[in-house]
PDB file of C-alpha atoms in Angstrom:
ATOM      1  CA  MET H  15       5.026  19.985  -2.400  1.00 88.00           C
ATOM      2  CA  TYR H  16       5.691  16.463  -3.690  1.00 97.00           C
ATOM      3  CA  ALA H  17       4.232  14.150  -6.325  1.00 97.00           C
ATOM      4  CA  SER H  18       5.190  10.772  -7.778  1.00 97.00           C
ATOM      5  CA  GLU H  19       3.283   7.903  -9.365  1.00 95.00           C
ATOM      6  CA  ARG H  20       2.621   6.404  -5.934  1.00 96.00           C
ATOM      7  CA  LEU H  21       2.369   9.358  -3.584  1.00 98.00           C
ATOM      8  CA  THR H  22       1.439  13.024  -3.339  1.00 98.00           C
ATOM      9  CA  VAL H  23       1.996  15.304  -0.351  1.00 98.00           C
ATOM     10  CA  VAL H  24       0.265  18.682   0.000  1.00 98.00           C
ATOM     11  CA  LYS H  25       0.789  21.275   2.731  1.00 98.00           C
ATOM     12  CA  ILE H  26      -2.609  22.329   4.093  1.00 98.00           C
ATOM     13  CA  ALA H  27      -1.646  24.302   7.221  1.00 98.00           C
ATOM     14  CA  GLU H  28       1.509  25.708   8.802  1.00 98.00           C
ATOM     15  CA  HIS H  29       2.551  22.393  10.363  1.00 98.00           C
ATOM     16  CA  THR H  30       0.215  19.924   8.655  1.00 98.00           C
ATOM     17  CA  TYR H  31       0.390  17.949   5.419  1.00 98.00           C
ATOM     18  CA  MET H  32      -2.022  15.632   3.611  1.00 98.00           C
ATOM     19  CA  HIS H  33      -0.476  12.543   2.035  1.00 98.00           C
ATOM     20  CA  THR H  34      -2.338  10.690  -0.702  1.00 98.00           C
ATOM     21  CA  SER H  35      -1.577   7.225  -2.070  1.00 98.00           C
ATOM     22  CA  PHE H  36      -3.557   4.851  -4.258  1.00 97.00           C
ATOM     23  CA  LEU H  37      -5.415   1.584  -3.767  1.00 93.00           C
ATOM     24  CA  SER H  38      -6.671  -0.683  -6.552  1.00 86.00           C
ATOM     25  CA  THR H  39     -10.123  -2.040  -5.702  1.00 78.00           C
ATOM     26  CA  GLN H  40     -12.585  -4.319  -7.494  1.00 75.00           C
ATOM     27  CA  SER H  41     -15.641  -2.222  -6.650  1.00 76.00           C
ATOM     28  CA  PHE H  42     -14.333   1.339  -7.069  1.00 75.00           C
ATOM     29  CA  GLY H  43     -11.261   1.030  -9.312  1.00 79.00           C
ATOM     30  CA  LYS H  44      -8.130   3.003  -8.416  1.00 90.00           C
ATOM     31  CA  VAL H  45      -8.928   5.007  -5.288  1.00 94.00           C
ATOM     32  CA  ALA H  46      -6.932   7.948  -3.903  1.00 97.00           C
ATOM     33  CA  CYS H  47      -6.562   7.535  -0.128  1.00 98.00           C
ATOM     34  CA  ASN H  48      -5.643  10.370   2.248  1.00 98.00           C
ATOM     35  CA  GLY H  49      -3.664  10.494   5.474  1.00 98.00           C
ATOM     36  CA  MET H  50      -2.209  13.257   7.623  1.00 98.00           C
ATOM     37  CA  LEU H  51       1.319  14.211   8.650  1.00 98.00           C
ATOM     38  CA  VAL H  52       1.744  16.682  11.516  1.00 98.00           C
ATOM     39  CA  VAL H  53       5.170  18.267  12.030  1.00 98.00           C
ATOM     40  CA  GLN H  54       6.547  20.086  15.062  1.00 97.00           C
ATOM     41  CA  ALA H  55       9.999  20.667  16.563  1.00 95.00           C
ATOM     42  CA  GLY H  56      11.817  18.311  14.205  1.00 97.00           C
ATOM     43  CA  THR H  57       9.401  15.436  14.778  1.00 98.00           C
ATOM     44  CA  GLY H  58       6.254  14.190  13.087  1.00 98.00           C
ATOM     45  CA  ILE H  59       3.192  12.012  13.619  1.00 98.00           C
ATOM     46  CA  ILE H  60       1.348  10.306  10.766  1.00 99.00           C
ATOM     47  CA  PHE H  61      -2.310   9.317  10.665  1.00 99.00           C
ATOM     48  CA  ASP H  62      -2.950   6.315   8.401  1.00 98.00           C
ATOM     49  CA  THR H  63      -0.158   4.721   6.431  1.00 98.00           C
ATOM     50  CA  PRO H  64       0.006   5.054   2.678  1.00 98.00           C
ATOM     51  CA  THR H  65      -1.608   2.050   1.024  1.00 97.00           C
ATOM     52  CA  ASP H  66       1.490  -0.151   0.644  1.00 97.00           C
ATOM     53  CA  PRO H  67       5.056  -0.449   1.981  1.00 97.00           C
ATOM     54  CA  GLU H  68       6.590   1.154  -1.115  1.00 97.00           C
ATOM     55  CA  SER H  69       4.589   4.381  -0.868  1.00 98.00           C
ATOM     56  CA  SER H  70       5.057   4.353   2.913  1.00 98.00           C
ATOM     57  CA  ASN H  71       8.835   4.179   2.514  1.00 98.00           C
ATOM     58  CA  GLU H  72       8.561   7.049   0.043  1.00 98.00           C
ATOM     59  CA  LEU H  73       6.710   9.144   2.627  1.00 98.00           C
ATOM     60  CA  LEU H  74       9.245   8.311   5.325  1.00 98.00           C
ATOM     61  CA  ALA H  75      12.127   9.242   3.007  1.00 98.00           C
ATOM     62  CA  LEU H  76      10.431  12.548   2.186  1.00 98.00           C
ATOM     63  CA  ALA H  77       9.953  13.284   5.890  1.00 98.00           C
ATOM     64  CA  ALA H  78      13.605  12.582   6.651  1.00 98.00           C
ATOM     65  CA  GLU H  79      15.272  14.161   3.624  1.00 97.00           C
ATOM     66  CA  LYS H  80      13.077  17.093   2.603  1.00 96.00           C
ATOM     67  CA  LEU H  81      11.257  17.994   5.814  1.00 97.00           C
ATOM     68  CA  GLN H  82      14.203  16.887   7.970  1.00 97.00           C
ATOM     69  CA  ILE H  83      12.003  15.407  10.664  1.00 97.00           C
ATOM     70  CA  LYS H  84      11.936  12.169  12.607  1.00 98.00           C
ATOM     71  CA  VAL H  85       8.578  10.386  12.476  1.00 98.00           C
ATOM     72  CA  LYS H  86       7.852   9.320  16.051  1.00 98.00           C
ATOM     73  CA  ALA H  87       4.467   7.597  15.632  1.00 98.00           C
ATOM     74  CA  VAL H  88       1.838   6.371  13.185  1.00 98.00           C
ATOM     75  CA  VAL H  89      -1.848   6.044  14.086  1.00 98.00           C
ATOM     76  CA  ALA H  90      -4.303   3.894  12.102  1.00 98.00           C
ATOM     77  CA  THR H  91      -7.854   5.260  12.051  1.00 98.00           C
ATOM     78  CA  HIS H  92      -9.545   1.935  11.206  1.00 98.00           C
ATOM     79  CA  PHE H  93      -8.778  -1.598  10.091  1.00 98.00           C
ATOM     80  CA  HIS H  94      -9.125  -1.256   6.298  1.00 97.00           C
ATOM     81  CA  GLU H  95      -6.169  -1.556   3.940  1.00 95.00           C
ATOM     82  CA  ASP H  96      -6.135   2.150   3.090  1.00 96.00           C
ATOM     83  CA  CYS H  97      -5.167   2.812   6.737  1.00 98.00           C
ATOM     84  CA  VAL H  98      -2.763  -0.031   7.559  1.00 98.00           C
ATOM     85  CA  GLY H  99      -1.593  -1.342   4.170  1.00 97.00           C
ATOM     86  CA  GLY H 100       1.869   0.198   4.542  1.00 97.00           C
ATOM     87  CA  LEU H 101       2.366  -0.471   8.241  1.00 97.00           C
ATOM     88  CA  GLN H 102       5.197  -2.953   7.692  1.00 96.00           C
ATOM     89  CA  ALA H 103       7.422  -0.092   6.485  1.00 97.00           C
ATOM     90  CA  PHE H 104       6.865   1.726   9.795  1.00 98.00           C
ATOM     91  CA  LEU H 105       7.497  -1.432  11.801  1.00 97.00           C
ATOM     92  CA  ASP H 106      10.713  -2.051   9.874  1.00 97.00           C
ATOM     93  CA  ALA H 107      11.793   1.515  10.678  1.00 98.00           C
ATOM     94  CA  GLN H 108      10.999   0.880  14.377  1.00 98.00           C
ATOM     95  CA  ILE H 109       8.407   3.655  14.444  1.00 98.00           C
ATOM     96  CA  PRO H 110       5.808   3.131  17.202  1.00 98.00           C
ATOM     97  CA  SER H 111       2.329   2.336  15.857  1.00 98.00           C
ATOM     98  CA  TYR H 112      -1.053   2.865  17.495  1.00 98.00           C
ATOM     99  CA  ALA H 113      -4.680   1.938  16.859  1.00 98.00           C
ATOM    100  CA  SER H 114      -7.830   1.550  18.903  1.00 98.00           C
ATOM    101  CA  ARG H 115      -8.414  -1.750  20.638  1.00 98.00           C
ATOM    102  CA  ALA H 116     -11.364  -2.344  18.310  1.00 98.00           C
ATOM    103  CA  THR H 117      -9.102  -1.920  15.261  1.00 98.00           C
ATOM    104  CA  VAL H 118      -6.573  -4.397  16.624  1.00 97.00           C
ATOM    105  CA  GLU H 119      -9.334  -6.910  17.373  1.00 97.00           C
ATOM    106  CA  LEU H 120     -10.758  -6.598  13.840  1.00 97.00           C
ATOM    107  CA  LEU H 121      -7.315  -7.111  12.316  1.00 97.00           C
ATOM    108  CA  MET H 122      -6.824 -10.181  14.506  1.00 96.00           C
ATOM    109  CA  GLN H 123     -10.167 -11.573  13.317  1.00 95.00           C
ATOM    110  CA  GLN H 124      -8.910 -11.198   9.746  1.00 92.00           C
ATOM    111  CA  GLY H 125      -5.770 -13.124  10.600  1.00 91.00           C
ATOM    112  CA  GLU H 126      -3.633 -10.051   9.904  1.00 86.00           C
ATOM    113  CA  LYS H 127      -0.018 -10.339  11.019  1.00 81.00           C
ATOM    114  CA  SER H 128       2.238  -8.039   9.008  1.00 81.00           C
ATOM    115  CA  ASN H 129       0.058  -4.939   9.389  1.00 90.00           C
ATOM    116  CA  MET H 130      -0.669  -5.155  13.108  1.00 95.00           C
ATOM    117  CA  PRO H 131      -0.258  -1.964  15.205  1.00 97.00           C
ATOM    118  CA  GLN H 132       1.926  -2.433  18.271  1.00 97.00           C
ATOM    119  CA  THR H 133      -0.070  -0.471  20.847  1.00 98.00           C
ATOM    120  CA  SER H 134      -3.831  -0.227  21.339  1.00 98.00           C
ATOM    121  CA  PHE H 135      -5.884   2.317  23.243  1.00 98.00           C
ATOM    122  CA  GLU H 136      -9.439   2.677  24.433  1.00 97.00           C
ATOM    123  CA  GLY H 137     -11.472   5.742  23.548  1.00 97.00           C
ATOM    124  CA  ARG H 138      -8.827   8.455  23.339  1.00 98.00           C
ATOM    125  CA  LEU H 139      -5.088   8.768  22.724  1.00 98.00           C
ATOM    126  CA  THR H 140      -2.972  11.903  23.225  1.00 98.00           C
ATOM    127  CA  LEU H 141       0.582  11.996  21.889  1.00 98.00           C
ATOM    128  CA  PRO H 142       3.114  14.773  22.582  1.00 98.00           C
ATOM    129  CA  LEU H 143       4.671  16.513  19.573  1.00 98.00           C
ATOM    130  CA  GLY H 144       7.311  19.033  20.610  1.00 95.00           C
ATOM    131  CA  LYS H 145       5.500  21.427  22.929  1.00 96.00           C
ATOM    132  CA  GLU H 146       2.191  20.605  21.263  1.00 97.00           C
ATOM    133  CA  LYS H 147      -0.017  17.521  21.268  1.00 98.00           C
ATOM    134  CA  VAL H 148      -1.951  15.424  18.781  1.00 98.00           C
ATOM    135  CA  GLU H 149      -5.060  13.511  19.673  1.00 98.00           C
ATOM    136  CA  ALA H 150      -6.988  10.520  18.352  1.00 98.00           C
ATOM    137  CA  ARG H 151     -10.503   9.747  19.525  1.00 98.00           C
ATOM    138  CA  PHE H 152     -13.355   7.329  18.993  1.00 98.00           C
ATOM    139  CA  LEU H 153     -16.723   9.089  18.974  1.00 98.00           C
ATOM    140  CA  GLY H 154     -18.942   6.401  17.502  1.00 98.00           C
ATOM    141  CA  GLU H 155     -19.493   4.053  14.588  1.00 98.00           C
ATOM    142  CA  GLY H 156     -19.946   5.084  10.972  1.00 98.00           C
ATOM    143  CA  HIS H 157     -17.815   3.960   8.021  1.00 98.00           C
ATOM    144  CA  THR H 158     -16.720   1.110  10.295  1.00 98.00           C
ATOM    145  CA  THR H 159     -17.379   0.125  13.893  1.00 98.00           C
ATOM    146  CA  ASP H 160     -13.833   1.176  14.858  1.00 98.00           C
ATOM    147  CA  ASN H 161     -13.318   4.458  12.965  1.00 98.00           C
ATOM    148  CA  ILE H 162     -11.470   7.169  14.926  1.00 98.00           C
ATOM    149  CA  ILE H 163     -10.493  10.729  14.040  1.00 98.00           C
ATOM    150  CA  GLY H 164      -7.289  12.718  14.553  1.00 98.00           C
ATOM    151  CA  TYR H 165      -6.953  16.350  15.629  1.00 98.00           C
ATOM    152  CA  PHE H 166      -4.033  18.780  15.823  1.00 98.00           C
ATOM    153  CA  PRO H 167      -5.110  21.765  17.955  1.00 98.00           C
ATOM    154  CA  LYS H 168      -2.243  24.082  16.954  1.00 98.00           C
ATOM    155  CA  ASP H 169      -3.296  24.125  13.287  1.00 98.00           C
ATOM    156  CA  ARG H 170      -6.952  23.332  14.064  1.00 98.00           C
ATOM    157  CA  VAL H 171      -6.827  20.492  11.559  1.00 98.00           C
ATOM    158  CA  LEU H 172      -9.210  17.546  11.873  1.00 99.00           C
ATOM    159  CA  PHE H 173      -8.392  14.281  10.108  1.00 99.00           C
ATOM    160  CA  GLY H 174     -11.750  12.608   9.657  1.00 98.00           C
ATOM    161  CA  GLY H 175     -10.525   9.618   7.702  1.00 98.00           C
ATOM    162  CA  CYS H 176     -13.224   7.598   5.964  1.00 98.00           C
ATOM    163  CA  LEU H 177     -15.805   8.742   8.523  1.00 98.00           C
ATOM    164  CA  ILE H 178     -15.895  12.087   6.686  1.00 98.00           C
ATOM    165  CA  LYS H 179     -16.852  12.577   3.015  1.00 98.00           C
ATOM    166  CA  GLU H 180     -15.636  15.218   0.597  1.00 98.00           C
ATOM    167  CA  ILE H 181     -18.252  17.587  -0.809  1.00 98.00           C
ATOM    168  CA  GLY H 182     -20.238  15.842  -3.559  1.00 98.00           C
ATOM    169  CA  ALA H 183     -19.130  12.328  -2.624  1.00 98.00           C
ATOM    170  CA  ASN H 184     -21.512   9.375  -2.566  1.00 97.00           C
ATOM    171  CA  LYS H 185     -21.825   6.983   0.365  1.00 97.00           C
ATOM    172  CA  GLY H 186     -18.967   4.815  -0.895  1.00 95.00           C
ATOM    173  CA  ASN H 187     -17.957   1.497   0.665  1.00 94.00           C
ATOM    174  CA  LEU H 188     -20.630   0.424   3.161  1.00 97.00           C
ATOM    175  CA  ALA H 189     -19.472  -3.184   3.642  1.00 96.00           C
ATOM    176  CA  ASP H 190     -18.538  -2.631   7.294  1.00 98.00           C
ATOM    177  CA  ALA H 191     -20.607   0.492   7.959  1.00 98.00           C
ATOM    178  CA  ASN H 192     -23.208   1.445  10.540  1.00 98.00           C
ATOM    179  CA  VAL H 193     -25.203   3.898   8.441  1.00 98.00           C
ATOM    180  CA  GLN H 194     -27.761   4.495  11.197  1.00 98.00           C
ATOM    181  CA  ALA H 195     -25.110   5.681  13.655  1.00 98.00           C
ATOM    182  CA  TRP H 196     -23.033   7.575  11.085  1.00 98.00           C
ATOM    183  CA  PRO H 197     -24.723  11.014  11.155  1.00 98.00           C
ATOM    184  CA  GLU H 198     -24.898  11.075  14.960  1.00 98.00           C
ATOM    185  CA  THR H 199     -21.205  10.177  15.201  1.00 98.00           C
ATOM    186  CA  VAL H 200     -20.239  13.035  12.885  1.00 98.00           C
ATOM    187  CA  SER H 201     -22.470  15.369  14.906  1.00 98.00           C
ATOM    188  CA  LYS H 202     -20.435  14.383  17.971  1.00 98.00           C
ATOM    189  CA  VAL H 203     -17.212  15.145  16.085  1.00 98.00           C
ATOM    190  CA  LYS H 204     -18.576  18.589  15.269  1.00 98.00           C
ATOM    191  CA  GLN H 205     -19.526  19.189  18.916  1.00 98.00           C
ATOM    192  CA  HIS H 206     -16.157  18.024  20.278  1.00 98.00           C
ATOM    193  CA  TYR H 207     -14.078  20.101  17.847  1.00 98.00           C
ATOM    194  CA  PRO H 208     -15.888  23.434  17.357  1.00 98.00           C
ATOM    195  CA  LYS H 209     -12.571  25.198  16.623  1.00 98.00           C
ATOM    196  CA  ALA H 210     -11.651  22.918  13.705  1.00 98.00           C
ATOM    197  CA  ARG H 211     -10.715  24.975  10.670  1.00 98.00           C
ATOM    198  CA  VAL H 212      -9.479  22.407   8.130  1.00 98.00           C
ATOM    199  CA  VAL H 213     -11.062  18.968   7.655  1.00 98.00           C
ATOM    200  CA  ILE H 214      -9.349  16.130   5.767  1.00 98.00           C
ATOM    201  CA  PRO H 215     -11.619  13.348   4.469  1.00 98.00           C
ATOM    202  CA  GLY H 216     -10.437   9.795   3.866  1.00 98.00           C
ATOM    203  CA  HIS H 217     -10.819  10.303   0.125  1.00 98.00           C
ATOM    204  CA  GLY H 218     -11.009  13.452  -1.980  1.00 98.00           C
ATOM    205  CA  GLN H 219     -10.402  17.115  -1.304  1.00 98.00           C
ATOM    206  CA  PRO H 220     -10.025  18.715   2.123  1.00 98.00           C
ATOM    207  CA  GLY H 221     -12.137  21.688   3.147  1.00 98.00           C
ATOM    208  CA  GLY H 222     -13.695  23.275   6.200  1.00 98.00           C
ATOM    209  CA  THR H 223     -16.407  22.130   8.573  1.00 98.00           C
ATOM    210  CA  GLU H 224     -18.844  22.067   5.659  1.00 98.00           C
ATOM    211  CA  LEU H 225     -17.523  18.517   5.086  1.00 98.00           C
ATOM    212  CA  LEU H 226     -18.949  17.524   8.467  1.00 98.00           C
ATOM    213  CA  ASP H 227     -22.327  19.046   7.605  1.00 98.00           C
ATOM    214  CA  TYR H 228     -22.318  17.381   4.188  1.00 98.00           C
ATOM    215  CA  THR H 229     -21.575  13.959   5.697  1.00 98.00           C
ATOM    216  CA  ILE H 230     -24.325  14.360   8.303  1.00 98.00           C
ATOM    217  CA  GLN H 231     -26.892  15.216   5.640  1.00 98.00           C
ATOM    218  CA  LEU H 232     -25.701  12.425   3.319  1.00 98.00           C
ATOM    219  CA  PHE H 233     -26.522   9.738   5.876  1.00 98.00           C
ATOM    220  CA  ARG H 234     -29.668  11.188   7.434  1.00 96.00           C
TER     221      ARG H 234
END
């Protein structure tokens, strides 16, 4: 539904969109990084910021002008730049920001100041969205020690972030990974969300629950 040099936004369910921005890396070149926008009753919640303030402001402008919604929260799924790199734009817009306590602690260890979420939670976070709800949950280590997932029950969409791989992907960035725990964590995700219909990975194309199975097998 939208594409520019910095940002693309694709509708993947009735109330759910995937936003994709780009990160330049030394190891992997220019990487497309996914996030999720859930919309309900004139409001929205975003999982993972676009990779920088400019693309984040672009997403916020699109939400306000084209979708005509007010973004009421942003949730970071782990401490890497592809999740929090644009957080300053949300802070400037006075949009509440959330992350797990582990994510906040890892950002503090890095000396991060500008991209620091305002509110931390332990284990599970549920946010109201109109008459519906959106949830974030930590189910174990994998891509990082702090990686969480997001789920929107109404559309049955699971945002796996970098914990989940697209079909055909390699293992990717393992610098902060727990590869031994990874397959068991994804198995827990599968058990907790048996009704999930659409799965969004941190990078690459969305699909169904076959992405969960692929990721489990990749790390076994």
